Amino acid sequence: MQKKSHKDSNDQKHTWDFLKSGDSLEIIFPGKAPCSQAHVLKAKEIVEASGLKVIYDPKALQPQNSAFEYYSNDVNARVKNLISALEGPSSVLWAFRGGFGCVEVIERLESMGYIPPQKSPKLLIGSSDITHLHALVAKWGWMSFHAPVMGVTSDTYEMTSIKANRLARLQDVVDVFLGKKKALEYEFDLIYAPPSFKKEKTLFGSVVGGNATLVKETLGTPTSLDTSNRFVFLEDAREDPKRLNRVLVSLLRGGIFDSAKAILFGSLPIENAEDEREASLASTRLFVTDHLIPHGLSVPVLYSPRFGHGEYNDVMPFGTKASLKLEGEKGFLTVTVNQPF
């Protein structure tokens, strides 16, 4: 197979159509295994209640064949599962779990010189380790949704006992790709705005990013993010504040923020914090004061705990047209759902 750079398809704009009753979406298993087949069937049943057909390959779930018996299957099978979904009939691909595993799948795709089908772009949905896949499809010029993985929401909390996203609902994600909203509006707290920044000005761009630790892992790789004229969005799992600071400083050194329109922080839970929100804000303010301002930061920095590894994980479209307006100590982000940037 002839090899081709990820960037070769990045100059093309690909969109996807809203789903309607009877359409199908496919579950993909690039990372951690589900708790059981019942875990998958429970989530499948909830999504299908909206009139959609949810398909998946039960043979893709053989964690006993994987390293550490952790992943949904061995890496070859996970690569095959993803390629089958990319080339299959469903226009929406929803990852079931995050955890670990996506980077191994991407490395194998790169070694193969895999080129995705250009005539049928897919909508990728997921978060956490799926950040690696968001970075991959961004190179293809595809849009994606940073949103809960299908297997970790309030709907299956009794099976997983995972506190992250325990108040998120599958239906909230389904409503978005069914087209019940053409744009999403979110409120952020303003952490910092440069003195020279005109608050009455509306910024236009597109959201890009994901889990901060994993975005850092893309630096220097074929899937490193293009953040020029974009709103850089970052969240992370529960972390020691020193490790979180190291990740953010590494991103700064890697140039992630250099040409950004704004920086949007999602949930950044801090280990052993009595007041999680204040601890998160303290960590981000420290990073702004000690590193971003001395670096010559000239863009606003905002925060909302509604995205990422917190109790909620609202849908954040990547690669679509977006705008940001500052009013007082707040910022209001409007993100289109399927209008390519």
CSV table of N, CA and C in Angstrom, one decimal, residues 94-96 98 124-131 134 144-153 165 168-170 172-174 209-211 306-309 312-318:
chain,number,residue,atom,x,y,z
A,94,TRP,N,-18.7,5.7,17.7
A,94,TRP,CA,-18.7,6.1,19.1
A,94,TRP,C,-17.8,5.1,19.9
A,95,ALA,N,-16.7,5.6,20.4
A,95,ALA,CA,-15.8,4.7,21.2
A,95,ALA,C,-16.5,4.3,22.5
A,96,PHE,N,-16.3,3.0,22.9
A,96,PHE,CA,-17.0,2.5,24.1
A,96,PHE,C,-16.2,2.8,25.4
A,98,GLY,N,-12.2,4.5,27.1
A,98,GLY,CA,-11.0,5.2,26.9
A,98,GLY,C,-9.8,4.4,27.5
A,124,LEU,N,-16.5,11.0,14.7
A,124,LEU,CA,-15.9,10.2,15.9
A,124,LEU,C,-16.4,10.9,17.2
A,125,ILE,N,-16.8,10.0,18.1
A,125,ILE,CA,-17.2,10.5,19.4
A,125,ILE,C,-16.5,9.8,20.5
A,126,GLY,N,-16.0,10.6,21.5
A,126,GLY,CA,-15.3,10.0,22.7
A,126,GLY,C,-14.5,11.0,23.4
A,127,SER,N,-13.8,10.6,24.4
A,127,SER,CA,-12.9,11.5,25.2
A,127,SER,C,-11.8,10.6,25.9
A,128,SER,N,-11.1,11.3,26.7
A,128,SER,CA,-10.0,10.7,27.4
A,128,SER,C,-9.0,10.1,26.4
A,129,ASP,N,-8.7,8.8,26.4
A,129,ASP,CA,-7.7,8.3,25.5
A,129,ASP,C,-8.1,8.5,24.0
A,130,ILE,N,-9.4,8.7,23.8
A,130,ILE,CA,-9.8,8.9,22.4
A,130,ILE,C,-9.3,10.3,21.9
A,131,THR,N,-8.6,11.1,22.7
A,131,THR,CA,-7.9,12.3,22.3
A,131,THR,C,-7.0,11.9,21.1
A,134,HIS,N,-9.0,11.7,18.1
A,134,HIS,CA,-9.4,13.1,17.6
A,134,HIS,C,-8.3,13.7,16.9
A,144,SER,N,-15.2,16.1,14.8
A,144,SER,CA,-15.4,15.0,15.8
A,144,SER,C,-16.0,15.7,17.1
A,145,PHE,N,-16.6,14.8,18.0
A,145,PHE,CA,-17.2,15.3,19.2
A,145,PHE,C,-16.3,14.8,20.4
A,146,HIS,N,-15.8,15.8,21.2
A,146,HIS,CA,-15.3,15.4,22.5
A,146,HIS,C,-16.5,15.3,23.4
A,147,ALA,N,-16.8,14.1,23.8
A,147,ALA,CA,-18.0,13.8,24.6
A,147,ALA,C,-17.8,12.5,25.3
A,148,PRO,N,-18.7,12.1,26.2
A,148,PRO,CA,-18.5,10.8,27.0
A,148,PRO,C,-18.3,9.6,26.0
A,149,VAL,N,-17.4,8.7,26.4
A,149,VAL,CA,-17.4,7.4,25.7
A,149,VAL,C,-18.7,6.7,26.0
A,150,MET,N,-19.2,5.8,25.2
A,150,MET,CA,-20.5,5.2,25.3
A,150,MET,C,-20.6,4.4,26.6
A,151,GLY,N,-19.5,3.9,27.1
A,151,GLY,CA,-19.6,3.0,28.2
A,151,GLY,C,-19.4,3.6,29.6
A,152,VAL,N,-19.3,4.9,29.7
A,152,VAL,CA,-19.0,5.6,31.0
A,152,VAL,C,-19.9,6.8,31.1
A,153,THR,N,-21.1,6.6,31.5
A,153,THR,CA,-22.1,7.7,31.8
A,153,THR,C,-22.9,7.3,33.0
A,165,ASN,N,-17.8,11.5,34.8
A,165,ASN,CA,-19.0,11.5,33.9
A,165,ASN,C,-20.2,10.8,34.4
A,168,ALA,N,-23.3,12.5,33.4
A,168,ALA,CA,-23.5,12.6,31.9
A,168,ALA,C,-24.5,11.6,31.4
A,169,ARG,N,-25.2,12.0,30.4
A,169,ARG,CA,-26.2,11.1,29.8
A,169,ARG,C,-26.0,10.8,28.4
A,170,LEU,N,-26.2,9.5,28.0
A,170,LEU,CA,-26.1,9.2,26.5
A,170,LEU,C,-27.0,10.0,25.7
A,172,ASP,N,-28.1,13.0,25.9
A,172,ASP,CA,-27.6,14.3,25.6
A,172,ASP,C,-26.7,14.3,24.4
A,173,VAL,N,-25.9,13.3,24.2
A,173,VAL,CA,-25.0,13.2,23.1
A,173,VAL,C,-25.8,12.9,21.8
A,174,VAL,N,-26.7,11.9,22.0
A,174,VAL,CA,-27.6,11.5,20.8
A,174,VAL,C,-28.4,12.7,20.3
A,209,GLY,N,-8.3,20.0,20.6
A,209,GLY,CA,-7.6,19.6,21.8
A,209,GLY,C,-8.1,18.3,22.4
A,210,GLY,N,-8.3,18.3,23.7
A,210,GLY,CA,-8.7,17.1,24.4
A,210,GLY,C,-8.0,16.9,25.7
A,211,ASN,N,-7.7,15.7,26.1
A,211,ASN,CA,-7.0,15.5,27.3
A,211,ASN,C,-5.5,16.0,27.3
A,306,ARG,N,-17.5,21.7,33.1
A,306,ARG,CA,-18.5,20.9,32.4
A,306,ARG,C,-18.0,19.9,31.4
A,307,PHE,N,-16.6,20.0,31.1
A,307,PHE,CA,-16.1,19.2,30.1
A,307,PHE,C,-14.9,18.3,30.6
A,308,GLY,N,-14.9,17.0,30.2
A,308,GLY,CA,-13.7,16.2,30.6
A,308,GLY,C,-14.0,15.1,31.6
A,309,HIS,N,-13.2,15.0,32.6
A,309,HIS,CA,-13.2,13.9,33.6
A,309,HIS,C,-14.0,14.3,34.8
A,312,TYR,N,-19.7,15.8,34.8
A,312,TYR,CA,-20.4,16.0,33.5
A,312,TYR,C,-19.3,16.0,32.4
A,313,ASN,N,-19.7,15.9,31.1
A,313,ASN,CA,-18.8,15.9,30.0
A,313,ASN,C,-19.6,16.3,28.8
A,314,ASP,N,-20.0,17.6,28.7
A,314,ASP,CA,-20.8,18.1,27.7
A,314,ASP,C,-20.1,18.0,26.3
A,315,VAL,N,-20.9,17.9,25.3
A,315,VAL,CA,-20.4,17.7,23.9
A,315,VAL,C,-19.6,19.0,23.5
A,316,MET,N,-18.4,18.8,23.1
A,316,MET,CA,-17.6,19.9,22.5
A,316,MET,C,-17.2,19.5,21.1
A,317,PRO,N,-17.8,20.0,20.1
A,317,PRO,CA,-17.4,19.7,18.7
A,317,PRO,C,-16.0,20.2,18.4
A,318,PHE,N,-15.2,19.4,17.7
A,318,PHE,CA,-13.9,19.8,17.3
A,318,PHE,C,-13.9,20.0,15.7
